[in-house]
Amino acid sequence: RNMSSAGPEGRKKMRECEGLIDSLVYYIQGAIADHEPNDKATENCVCILHNLSYQLEIELPESYAQSIYMQRRNISSHDKTPGCFGTRSRKVKEKQQDTPLPEEKSNPKGVESLWHSTLIRIYLSLIAKSTRNYTQEASLGALQNLTAGTGPMPFAVARTVVQKANGLPSIRAMLHVSHPAVKKTAVSLLRNLSRNTSLQSDIAREVLPDLVSVLPECVPGSDVACETTASICYTLFNLTQSSSHNARLLLSAHGLPKVIAISMNDSNMFSKASRAASVLLYSLWSHTDLHSAYKK
């Protein structure tokens, strides 16, 4: 687990190590089958897979890159401080491309397992069944990493999470946990998922009211809570930007007074949340058919 935080070269060596990823996946499958999702070894296995999924799209071996991508994108890689959480998960603002992946293999080996639907379902199962915060956070974080890029792989993972594996109810439950880092990672994952235009109606229907309900009444007093608040606002921005229907959902969930209150905070320390709320308000105002409802 410590070694998997050693930066790009360490990740590369571990991904190439024959049988390592397969063994980690095998162990977690056994733990879930034995109804032992809370043991420490499972936590360690998931944290390693979380780290190995970081910047996976950029760091893929050329043989995989050529089979998955028509052309390789030149995305600059800025590795931050190594660690199991926090900077391990990468957010990208661009919309994801709705491009299908080549058909996945029924029996993946090694690095192929990292984005395979089998492992995606394992993460969702652990999110639902484990009560261990680090295991929940690492599972959410791995999915956040896998959905962070703009190519076919992140889009395919997002579609599996939302439509094929019915993962939104488990992720939605994590919005209401008391552990700040788990909640923050769940919101960051939803933010990534919400960039896919073809998934936005499903996401809005399932989680938009919950996102509004966990928005604070004003800018929160801690950095983590402030980042979470900003991420919620950007997720709501993605969901409502092109949909008057989703903007009306936000209105019905009594989200407008909260967003206005957050946007009006002038403190420099919390400007990230205020700025995100302001961006959301500006976008909501573009739905001219809702102006009279806003004024009420």
PDB file of C-alpha atoms in Angstrom:
ATOM      1  CA  ARG A   1       0.000   0.000   0.000  1.00  0.00           C
ATOM      2  CA  ASN A   2       2.835   2.417   0.834  1.00  0.00           C
ATOM      3  CA  MET A   3       4.750   1.445  -2.300  1.00  0.00           C
ATOM      4  CA  SER A   4       1.720   2.105  -4.504  1.00  0.00           C
ATOM      5  CA  SER A   5       1.971   5.781  -3.447  1.00  0.00           C
ATOM      6  CA  ALA A   6       5.514   6.080  -4.822  1.00  0.00           C
ATOM      7  CA  GLY A   7       4.640   8.079  -7.941  1.00  0.00           C
ATOM      8  CA  PRO A   8       4.428   7.222 -11.680  1.00  0.00           C
ATOM      9  CA  GLU A   9       7.407   4.838 -11.823  1.00  0.00           C
ATOM     10  CA  GLY A  10       6.244   2.899  -8.772  1.00  0.00           C
ATOM     11  CA  ARG A  11       2.730   2.577 -10.215  1.00  0.00           C
ATOM     12  CA  LYS A  12       4.140   1.428 -13.550  1.00  0.00           C
ATOM     13  CA  LYS A  13       6.279  -1.298 -11.957  1.00  0.00           C
ATOM     14  CA  MET A  14       3.394  -2.555  -9.809  1.00  0.00           C
ATOM     15  CA  ARG A  15       0.948  -2.618 -12.729  1.00  0.00           C
ATOM     16  CA  GLU A  16       3.490  -4.651 -14.723  1.00  0.00           C
ATOM     17  CA  CYS A  17       4.162  -7.110 -11.880  1.00  0.00           C
ATOM     18  CA  GLU A  18       2.705 -10.426 -13.066  1.00  0.00           C
ATOM     19  CA  GLY A  19      -0.205 -11.652 -10.954  1.00  0.00           C
ATOM     20  CA  LEU A  20      -0.217  -8.728  -8.488  1.00  0.00           C
ATOM     21  CA  ILE A  21      -3.431  -6.981  -9.590  1.00  0.00           C
ATOM     22  CA  ASP A  22      -5.140 -10.346 -10.186  1.00  0.00           C
ATOM     23  CA  SER A  23      -4.232 -11.445  -6.626  1.00  0.00           C
ATOM     24  CA  LEU A  24      -5.586  -8.244  -5.080  1.00  0.00           C
ATOM     25  CA  VAL A  25      -8.867  -8.590  -6.977  1.00  0.00           C
ATOM     26  CA  TYR A  26      -9.069 -12.304  -6.044  1.00  0.00           C
ATOM     27  CA  TYR A  27      -8.576 -11.506  -2.347  1.00  0.00           C
ATOM     28  CA  ILE A  28     -11.290  -8.831  -2.309  1.00  0.00           C
ATOM     29  CA  GLN A  29     -13.724 -11.123  -4.159  1.00  0.00           C
ATOM     30  CA  GLY A  30     -13.128 -13.762  -1.491  1.00  0.00           C
ATOM     31  CA  ALA A  31     -13.656 -11.267   1.327  1.00  0.00           C
ATOM     32  CA  ILE A  32     -16.983 -10.139  -0.167  1.00  0.00           C
ATOM     33  CA  ALA A  33     -18.088 -13.755  -0.736  1.00  0.00           C
ATOM     34  CA  ASP A  34     -17.235 -14.559   2.893  1.00  0.00           C
ATOM     35  CA  HIS A  35     -19.143 -11.471   4.095  1.00  0.00           C
ATOM     36  CA  GLU A  36     -15.919  -9.937   5.429  1.00  0.00           C
ATOM     37  CA  PRO A  37     -15.865  -6.503   3.724  1.00  0.00           C
ATOM     38  CA  ASN A  38     -14.445  -4.780   6.816  1.00  0.00           C
ATOM     39  CA  ASP A  39     -11.161  -6.581   7.351  1.00  0.00           C
ATOM     40  CA  LYS A  40      -7.895  -4.618   7.268  1.00  0.00           C
ATOM     41  CA  ALA A  41      -6.390  -6.641   4.388  1.00  0.00           C
ATOM     42  CA  THR A  42      -9.365  -5.782   2.165  1.00  0.00           C
ATOM     43  CA  GLU A  43      -8.836  -2.118   3.009  1.00  0.00           C
ATOM     44  CA  ASN A  44      -5.156  -2.418   2.036  1.00  0.00           C
ATOM     45  CA  CYS A  45      -5.995  -4.200  -1.252  1.00  0.00           C
ATOM     46  CA  VAL A  46      -8.540  -1.531  -2.234  1.00  0.00           C
ATOM     47  CA  CYS A  47      -6.143   1.295  -1.341  1.00  0.00           C
ATOM     48  CA  ILE A  48      -3.480  -0.266  -3.598  1.00  0.00           C
ATOM     49  CA  LEU A  49      -5.962  -0.612  -6.499  1.00  0.00           C
ATOM     50  CA  HIS A  50      -7.094   2.979  -5.845  1.00  0.00           C
ATOM     51  CA  ASN A  51      -3.510   4.201  -6.221  1.00  0.00           C
ATOM     52  CA  LEU A  52      -2.821   2.025  -9.281  1.00  0.00           C
ATOM     53  CA  SER A  53      -5.895   3.487 -10.999  1.00  0.00           C
ATOM     54  CA  TYR A  54      -4.533   7.032 -10.581  1.00  0.00           C
ATOM     55  CA  GLN A  55      -3.767   8.687 -13.957  1.00  0.00           C
ATOM     56  CA  LEU A  56      -4.341   5.306 -15.589  1.00  0.00           C
ATOM     57  CA  GLU A  57      -5.552   6.798 -18.863  1.00  0.00           C
ATOM     58  CA  ILE A  58      -2.336   8.814 -19.237  1.00  0.00           C
ATOM     59  CA  GLU A  59       0.024   6.097 -18.036  1.00  0.00           C
ATOM     60  CA  LEU A  60      -1.378   3.145 -20.010  1.00  0.00           C
ATOM     61  CA  PRO A  61       1.200   1.010 -21.841  1.00  0.00           C
ATOM     62  CA  GLU A  62       1.285   1.821 -25.566  1.00  0.00           C
ATOM     63  CA  SER A  63      -0.134  -1.585 -26.558  1.00  0.00           C
ATOM     64  CA  TYR A  64      -3.329  -0.895 -24.575  1.00  0.00           C
ATOM     65  CA  ALA A  65      -3.447   2.751 -25.594  1.00  0.00           C
ATOM     66  CA  GLN A  66      -3.461   1.826 -29.286  1.00  0.00           C
ATOM     67  CA  SER A  67      -6.247  -0.710 -28.902  1.00  0.00           C
ATOM     68  CA  ILE A  68      -8.430   1.641 -26.840  1.00  0.00           C
ATOM     69  CA  TYR A  69      -7.761   5.014 -28.437  1.00  0.00           C
ATOM     70  CA  MET A  70      -7.868   6.054 -32.075  1.00  0.00           C
ATOM     71  CA  GLN A  71      -5.271   8.690 -31.238  1.00  0.00           C
ATOM     72  CA  ARG A  72      -3.231   9.293 -28.122  1.00  0.00           C
ATOM     73  CA  ARG A  73      -4.059  12.548 -26.388  1.00  0.00           C
ATOM     74  CA  ASN A  74      -1.247  14.746 -25.172  1.00  0.00           C
ATOM     75  CA  ILE A  75      -2.450  15.401 -21.645  1.00  0.00           C
ATOM     76  CA  SER A  76       0.176  16.904 -19.396  1.00  0.00           C
ATOM     77  CA  SER A  77       0.808  14.867 -16.285  1.00  0.00           C
ATOM     78  CA  HIS A  78       1.347  16.827 -13.094  1.00  0.00           C
ATOM     79  CA  ASP A  79       1.900  14.342 -10.309  1.00  0.00           C
ATOM     80  CA  LYS A  80       1.171  15.748  -6.885  1.00  0.00           C
ATOM     81  CA  THR A  81       2.268  14.591  -3.469  1.00  0.00           C
ATOM     82  CA  PRO A  82       1.888  10.798  -3.242  1.00  0.00           C
ATOM     83  CA  GLY A  83      -0.719   9.411  -0.871  1.00  0.00           C
ATOM     84  CA  CYS A  84      -3.601   7.019  -0.667  1.00  0.00           C
ATOM     85  CA  PHE A  85      -6.208   9.798  -0.658  1.00  0.00           C
ATOM     86  CA  GLY A  86      -6.707  13.418  -1.546  1.00  0.00           C
ATOM     87  CA  THR A  87      -4.385  14.303  -4.414  1.00  0.00           C
ATOM     88  CA  ARG A  88      -4.573  10.705  -5.639  1.00  0.00           C
ATOM     89  CA  SER A  89      -7.834  11.480  -7.477  1.00  0.00           C
ATOM     90  CA  ARG A  90      -7.745  13.605 -10.598  1.00  0.00           C
ATOM     91  CA  LYS A  91     -10.564  15.883 -11.745  1.00  0.00           C
ATOM     92  CA  VAL A  92     -10.817  17.084 -15.325  1.00  0.00           C
ATOM     93  CA  LYS A  93     -13.303  19.732 -16.366  1.00  0.00           C
ATOM     94  CA  GLU A  94     -13.782  18.834 -20.031  1.00  0.00           C
ATOM     95  CA  LYS A  95     -16.815  16.841 -21.044  1.00  0.00           C
ATOM     96  CA  GLN A  96     -16.175  13.181 -21.614  1.00  0.00           C
ATOM     97  CA  GLN A  97     -16.481  11.790 -25.098  1.00  0.00           C
ATOM     98  CA  ASP A  98     -19.365   9.416 -25.622  1.00  0.00           C
ATOM     99  CA  THR A  99     -17.153   6.935 -27.484  1.00  0.00           C
ATOM    100  CA  PRO A 100     -17.662   3.198 -26.982  1.00  0.00           C
ATOM    101  CA  LEU A 101     -14.788   1.050 -25.763  1.00  0.00           C
ATOM    102  CA  PRO A 102     -13.845  -2.093 -27.660  1.00  0.00           C
ATOM    103  CA  GLU A 103     -15.728  -5.063 -26.195  1.00  0.00           C
ATOM    104  CA  GLU A 104     -14.186  -5.971 -22.844  1.00  0.00           C
ATOM    105  CA  LYS A 105     -12.564  -9.341 -22.293  1.00  0.00           C
ATOM    106  CA  SER A 106     -14.490 -11.915 -20.268  1.00  0.00           C
ATOM    107  CA  ASN A 107     -11.332 -12.955 -18.414  1.00  0.00           C
ATOM    108  CA  PRO A 108      -9.150  -9.855 -17.888  1.00  0.00           C
ATOM    109  CA  LYS A 109      -5.539 -10.142 -16.746  1.00  0.00           C
ATOM    110  CA  GLY A 110      -3.304  -7.661 -14.957  1.00  0.00           C
ATOM    111  CA  VAL A 111      -3.774  -3.996 -15.817  1.00  0.00           C
ATOM    112  CA  GLU A 112      -6.919  -4.783 -17.907  1.00  0.00           C
ATOM    113  CA  SER A 113      -8.691  -5.617 -14.655  1.00  0.00           C
ATOM    114  CA  LEU A 114      -8.352  -2.036 -13.402  1.00  0.00           C
ATOM    115  CA  TRP A 115     -11.116  -0.704 -15.686  1.00  0.00           C
ATOM    116  CA  HIS A 116     -13.055  -3.968 -16.141  1.00  0.00           C
ATOM    117  CA  SER A 117     -16.730  -4.083 -15.135  1.00  0.00           C
ATOM    118  CA  THR A 118     -15.970  -6.901 -12.666  1.00  0.00           C
ATOM    119  CA  LEU A 119     -13.800  -4.605 -10.544  1.00  0.00           C
ATOM    120  CA  ILE A 120     -16.222  -1.690 -10.937  1.00  0.00           C
ATOM    121  CA  ARG A 121     -18.963  -3.889  -9.458  1.00  0.00           C
ATOM    122  CA  ILE A 122     -16.598  -4.934  -6.642  1.00  0.00           C
ATOM    123  CA  TYR A 123     -15.996  -1.283  -5.734  1.00  0.00           C
ATOM    124  CA  LEU A 124     -19.735  -0.604  -5.724  1.00  0.00           C
ATOM    125  CA  SER A 125     -20.311  -3.686  -3.566  1.00  0.00           C
ATOM    126  CA  LEU A 126     -17.719  -2.499  -1.025  1.00  0.00           C
ATOM    127  CA  ILE A 127     -19.244   0.998  -0.979  1.00  0.00           C
ATOM    128  CA  ALA A 128     -22.593  -0.601  -0.132  1.00  0.00           C
ATOM    129  CA  LYS A 129     -21.405  -3.289   2.300  1.00  0.00           C
ATOM    130  CA  SER A 130     -18.291  -2.046   4.080  1.00  0.00           C
ATOM    131  CA  THR A 131     -18.606   0.157   7.149  1.00  0.00           C
ATOM    132  CA  ARG A 132     -14.881   0.913   7.150  1.00  0.00           C
ATOM    133  CA  ASN A 133     -14.347   4.543   6.112  1.00  0.00           C
ATOM    134  CA  TYR A 134     -10.977   3.981   4.405  1.00  0.00           C
ATOM    135  CA  THR A 135     -12.416   1.110   2.352  1.00  0.00           C
ATOM    136  CA  GLN A 136     -15.399   3.226   1.316  1.00  0.00           C
ATOM    137  CA  GLU A 137     -13.166   6.186   0.471  1.00  0.00           C
ATOM    138  CA  ALA A 138     -10.686   4.081  -1.530  1.00  0.00           C
ATOM    139  CA  SER A 139     -13.496   2.393  -3.517  1.00  0.00           C
ATOM    140  CA  LEU A 140     -15.084   5.755  -4.322  1.00  0.00           C
ATOM    141  CA  GLY A 141     -11.648   7.203  -5.087  1.00  0.00           C
ATOM    142  CA  ALA A 142     -10.769   4.389  -7.507  1.00  0.00           C
ATOM    143  CA  LEU A 143     -14.005   5.042  -9.415  1.00  0.00           C
ATOM    144  CA  GLN A 144     -13.256   8.769  -9.312  1.00  0.00           C
ATOM    145  CA  ASN A 145      -9.817   8.123 -10.850  1.00  0.00           C
ATOM    146  CA  LEU A 146     -11.265   5.867 -13.558  1.00  0.00           C
ATOM    147  CA  THR A 147     -13.904   8.452 -14.564  1.00  0.00           C
ATOM    148  CA  ALA A 148     -11.543  11.455 -14.528  1.00  0.00           C
ATOM    149  CA  GLY A 149     -10.324  11.516 -18.135  1.00  0.00           C
ATOM    150  CA  THR A 150     -12.008  12.431 -21.404  1.00  0.00           C
ATOM    151  CA  GLY A 151     -11.481   9.321 -23.531  1.00  0.00           C
ATOM    152  CA  PRO A 152     -13.488   6.147 -24.162  1.00  0.00           C
ATOM    153  CA  MET A 153     -12.315   4.364 -20.994  1.00  0.00           C
ATOM    154  CA  PRO A 154     -13.622   6.959 -18.479  1.00  0.00           C
ATOM    155  CA  PHE A 155     -16.891   7.194 -20.377  1.00  0.00           C
ATOM    156  CA  ALA A 156     -17.301   3.397 -20.434  1.00  0.00           C
ATOM    157  CA  VAL A 157     -16.611   3.195 -16.686  1.00  0.00           C
ATOM    158  CA  ALA A 158     -19.118   5.999 -16.014  1.00  0.00           C
ATOM    159  CA  ARG A 159     -21.788   4.247 -18.075  1.00  0.00           C
ATOM    160  CA  THR A 160     -21.137   0.964 -16.239  1.00  0.00           C
ATOM    161  CA  VAL A 161     -21.459   2.685 -12.850  1.00  0.00           C
ATOM    162  CA  VAL A 162     -24.669   4.552 -13.693  1.00  0.00           C
ATOM    163  CA  GLN A 163     -26.571   2.298 -16.106  1.00  0.00           C
ATOM    164  CA  LYS A 164     -25.217  -1.259 -16.062  1.00  0.00           C
ATOM    165  CA  ALA A 165     -24.303  -1.758 -12.393  1.00  0.00           C
ATOM    166  CA  ASN A 166     -26.953   0.565 -10.880  1.00  0.00           C
ATOM    167  CA  GLY A 167     -24.300   2.191  -8.698  1.00  0.00           C
ATOM    168  CA  LEU A 168     -25.998   5.521  -7.971  1.00  0.00           C
ATOM    169  CA  PRO A 169     -28.005   4.359  -4.892  1.00  0.00           C
ATOM    170  CA  SER A 170     -24.796   3.212  -3.141  1.00  0.00           C
ATOM    171  CA  ILE A 171     -22.960   6.419  -4.038  1.00  0.00           C
ATOM    172  CA  ARG A 172     -25.962   8.512  -2.963  1.00  0.00           C
ATOM    173  CA  ALA A 173     -25.897   6.879   0.495  1.00  0.00           C
ATOM    174  CA  MET A 174     -22.279   8.071   0.912  1.00  0.00           C
ATOM    175  CA  LEU A 175     -23.456  11.693   0.620  1.00  0.00           C
ATOM    176  CA  HIS A 176     -25.093  11.299   4.025  1.00  0.00           C
ATOM    177  CA  VAL A 177     -22.228   9.742   6.010  1.00  0.00           C
ATOM    178  CA  SER A 178     -20.590  11.742   8.777  1.00  0.00           C
ATOM    179  CA  HIS A 179     -17.003  11.134   7.607  1.00  0.00           C
ATOM    180  CA  PRO A 180     -15.983  14.317   5.666  1.00  0.00           C
ATOM    181  CA  ALA A 181     -13.420  12.636   3.372  1.00  0.00           C
ATOM    182  CA  VAL A 182     -15.855   9.898   2.304  1.00  0.00           C
ATOM    183  CA  LYS A 183     -18.528  12.479   1.510  1.00  0.00           C
ATOM    184  CA  LYS A 184     -16.020  14.650  -0.409  1.00  0.00           C
ATOM    185  CA  THR A 185     -14.861  11.697  -2.543  1.00  0.00           C
ATOM    186  CA  ALA A 186     -18.457  10.634  -3.277  1.00  0.00           C
ATOM    187  CA  VAL A 187     -19.266  14.157  -4.476  1.00  0.00           C
ATOM    188  CA  SER A 188     -16.087  14.281  -6.613  1.00  0.00           C
ATOM    189  CA  LEU A 189     -17.088  10.984  -8.241  1.00  0.00           C
ATOM    190  CA  LEU A 190     -20.585  12.335  -8.975  1.00  0.00           C
ATOM    191  CA  ARG A 191     -18.999  15.453 -10.445  1.00  0.00           C
ATOM    192  CA  ASN A 192     -17.003  13.289 -12.870  1.00  0.00           C
ATOM    193  CA  LEU A 193     -20.056  11.188 -13.749  1.00  0.00           C
ATOM    194  CA  SER A 194     -22.171  14.300 -14.342  1.00  0.00           C
ATOM    195  CA  ARG A 195     -19.897  15.441 -17.192  1.00  0.00           C
ATOM    196  CA  ASN A 196     -21.354  12.716 -19.435  1.00  0.00           C
ATOM    197  CA  THR A 197     -24.311  14.291 -21.213  1.00  0.00           C
ATOM    198  CA  SER A 198     -25.976  10.939 -21.916  1.00  0.00           C
ATOM    199  CA  LEU A 199     -26.033  10.085 -18.173  1.00  0.00           C
ATOM    200  CA  GLN A 200     -27.214  13.426 -16.798  1.00  0.00           C
ATOM    201  CA  SER A 201     -30.943  12.692 -16.701  1.00  0.00           C
ATOM    202  CA  ASP A 202     -30.356   9.439 -14.767  1.00  0.00           C
ATOM    203  CA  ILE A 203     -27.998  11.171 -12.325  1.00  0.00           C
ATOM    204  CA  ALA A 204     -30.343  14.135 -11.778  1.00  0.00           C
ATOM    205  CA  ARG A 205     -33.307  11.852 -11.123  1.00  0.00           C
ATOM    206  CA  GLU A 206     -31.382   9.708  -8.637  1.00  0.00           C
ATOM    207  CA  VAL A 207     -29.194  12.156  -6.735  1.00  0.00           C
ATOM    208  CA  LEU A 208     -29.993  15.820  -7.455  1.00  0.00           C
ATOM    209  CA  PRO A 209     -32.348  16.228  -4.450  1.00  0.00           C
ATOM    210  CA  ASP A 210     -29.734  14.571  -2.205  1.00  0.00           C
ATOM    211  CA  LEU A 211     -27.002  16.882  -3.473  1.00  0.00           C
ATOM    212  CA  VAL A 212     -29.189  19.866  -2.625  1.00  0.00           C
ATOM    213  CA  SER A 213     -30.043  18.441   0.804  1.00  0.00           C
ATOM    214  CA  VAL A 214     -26.357  18.122   1.780  1.00  0.00           C
ATOM    215  CA  LEU A 215     -25.549  21.672   0.621  1.00  0.00           C
ATOM    216  CA  PRO A 216     -24.931  23.796   3.731  1.00  0.00           C
ATOM    217  CA  GLU A 217     -27.035  26.882   4.476  1.00  0.00           C
ATOM    218  CA  CYS A 218     -23.873  28.998   4.207  1.00  0.00           C
ATOM    219  CA  VAL A 219     -20.166  28.563   3.445  1.00  0.00           C
ATOM    220  CA  PRO A 220     -18.804  25.882   5.814  1.00  0.00           C
ATOM    221  CA  GLY A 221     -15.919  26.476   8.199  1.00  0.00           C
ATOM    222  CA  SER A 222     -13.414  23.815   7.127  1.00  0.00           C
ATOM    223  CA  ASP A 223     -11.325  23.336   3.984  1.00  0.00           C
ATOM    224  CA  VAL A 224     -12.660  19.825   3.265  1.00  0.00           C
ATOM    225  CA  ALA A 225     -16.290  20.888   3.705  1.00  0.00           C
ATOM    226  CA  CYS A 226     -15.638  23.963   1.553  1.00  0.00           C
ATOM    227  CA  GLU A 227     -14.169  21.826  -1.263  1.00  0.00           C
ATOM    228  CA  THR A 228     -17.124  19.446  -0.989  1.00  0.00           C
ATOM    229  CA  THR A 229     -19.536  22.386  -1.254  1.00  0.00           C
ATOM    230  CA  ALA A 230     -17.734  23.686  -4.361  1.00  0.00           C
ATOM    231  CA  SER A 231     -17.853  20.208  -5.945  1.00  0.00           C
ATOM    232  CA  ILE A 232     -21.598  19.924  -5.249  1.00  0.00           C
ATOM    233  CA  CYS A 233     -22.167  23.283  -6.959  1.00  0.00           C
ATOM    234  CA  TYR A 234     -20.135  22.241 -10.022  1.00  0.00           C
ATOM    235  CA  THR A 235     -22.015  18.918 -10.183  1.00  0.00           C
ATOM    236  CA  LEU A 236     -25.330  20.801 -10.077  1.00  0.00           C
ATOM    237  CA  PHE A 237     -23.950  23.143 -12.751  1.00  0.00           C
ATOM    238  CA  ASN A 238     -23.209  20.153 -15.022  1.00  0.00           C
ATOM    239  CA  LEU A 239     -26.682  18.694 -14.442  1.00  0.00           C
ATOM    240  CA  THR A 240     -28.642  21.948 -14.951  1.00  0.00           C
ATOM    241  CA  GLN A 241     -26.581  23.774 -17.581  1.00  0.00           C
ATOM    242  CA  SER A 242     -28.407  22.248 -20.552  1.00  0.00           C
ATOM    243  CA  SER A 243     -31.595  21.105 -18.821  1.00  0.00           C
ATOM    244  CA  SER A 244     -34.399  23.401 -17.761  1.00  0.00           C
ATOM    245  CA  HIS A 245     -36.088  20.319 -16.270  1.00  0.00           C
ATOM    246  CA  ASN A 246     -33.126  19.641 -13.968  1.00  0.00           C
ATOM    247  CA  ALA A 247     -32.942  23.330 -13.024  1.00  0.00           C
ATOM    248  CA  ARG A 248     -36.597  23.094 -11.984  1.00  0.00           C
ATOM    249  CA  LEU A 249     -35.727  20.027  -9.902  1.00  0.00           C
ATOM    250  CA  LEU A 250     -33.111  22.086  -8.054  1.00  0.00           C
ATOM    251  CA  LEU A 251     -35.722  24.781  -7.472  1.00  0.00           C
ATOM    252  CA  SER A 252     -38.269  22.237  -6.158  1.00  0.00           C
ATOM    253  CA  ALA A 253     -35.655  20.861  -3.747  1.00  0.00           C
ATOM    254  CA  HIS A 254     -35.318  24.383  -2.238  1.00  0.00           C
ATOM    255  CA  GLY A 255     -31.748  24.674  -3.495  1.00  0.00           C
ATOM    256  CA  LEU A 256     -31.840  28.305  -4.658  1.00  0.00           C
ATOM    257  CA  PRO A 257     -31.710  30.046  -1.218  1.00  0.00           C
ATOM    258  CA  LYS A 258     -28.733  27.846  -0.240  1.00  0.00           C
ATOM    259  CA  VAL A 259     -26.826  28.559  -3.456  1.00  0.00           C
ATOM    260  CA  ILE A 260     -27.467  32.314  -3.108  1.00  0.00           C
ATOM    261  CA  ALA A 261     -26.272  32.287   0.525  1.00  0.00           C
ATOM    262  CA  ILE A 262     -23.074  30.404  -0.384  1.00  0.00           C
ATOM    263  CA  SER A 263     -22.375  32.737  -3.329  1.00  0.00           C
ATOM    264  CA  MET A 264     -22.586  35.844  -1.141  1.00  0.00           C
ATOM    265  CA  ASN A 265     -19.669  34.898   1.134  1.00  0.00           C
ATOM    266  CA  ASP A 266     -16.760  37.247   0.465  1.00  0.00           C
ATOM    267  CA  SER A 267     -14.127  35.640   2.679  1.00  0.00           C
ATOM    268  CA  ASN A 268     -10.966  34.819   0.702  1.00  0.00           C
ATOM    269  CA  MET A 269     -10.485  31.561   2.599  1.00  0.00           C
ATOM    270  CA  PHE A 270     -13.754  30.173   1.275  1.00  0.00           C
ATOM    271  CA  SER A 271     -13.864  31.838  -2.137  1.00  0.00           C
ATOM    272  CA  LYS A 272     -13.750  28.429  -3.903  1.00  0.00           C
ATOM    273  CA  ALA A 273     -17.275  27.520  -2.728  1.00  0.00           C
ATOM    274  CA  SER A 274     -18.599  31.057  -3.288  1.00  0.00           C
ATOM    275  CA  ARG A 275     -17.188  31.132  -6.816  1.00  0.00           C
ATOM    276  CA  ALA A 276     -18.700  27.732  -7.656  1.00  0.00           C
ATOM    277  CA  ALA A 277     -22.096  28.852  -6.334  1.00  0.00           C
ATOM    278  CA  SER A 278     -21.872  32.047  -8.411  1.00  0.00           C
ATOM    279  CA  VAL A 279     -21.087  30.055 -11.567  1.00  0.00           C
ATOM    280  CA  LEU A 280     -24.123  27.855 -10.839  1.00  0.00           C
ATOM    281  CA  LEU A 281     -26.399  30.895 -10.305  1.00  0.00           C
ATOM    282  CA  TYR A 282     -25.231  32.489 -13.552  1.00  0.00           C
ATOM    283  CA  SER A 283     -26.015  29.251 -15.405  1.00  0.00           C
ATOM    284  CA  LEU A 284     -29.439  28.862 -13.738  1.00  0.00           C
ATOM    285  CA  TRP A 285     -30.379  32.387 -14.853  1.00  0.00           C
ATOM    286  CA  SER A 286     -29.812  31.348 -18.487  1.00  0.00           C
ATOM    287  CA  HIS A 287     -33.055  29.312 -18.294  1.00  0.00           C
ATOM    288  CA  THR A 288     -35.326  32.236 -19.132  1.00  0.00           C
ATOM    289  CA  ASP A 289     -38.474  30.110 -18.813  1.00  0.00           C
ATOM    290  CA  LEU A 290     -37.765  29.829 -15.069  1.00  0.00           C
ATOM    291  CA  HIS A 291     -37.283  33.530 -14.314  1.00  0.00           C
ATOM    292  CA  SER A 292     -40.754  34.028 -12.841  1.00  0.00           C
ATOM    293  CA  ALA A 293     -40.312  30.915 -10.663  1.00  0.00           C
ATOM    294  CA  TYR A 294     -36.922  32.230  -9.483  1.00  0.00           C
ATOM    295  CA  LYS A 295     -38.420  35.594  -8.577  1.00  0.00           C
ATOM    296  CA  LYS A 296     -41.137  33.912  -6.504  1.00  0.00           C
TER     297      LYS A 296
END
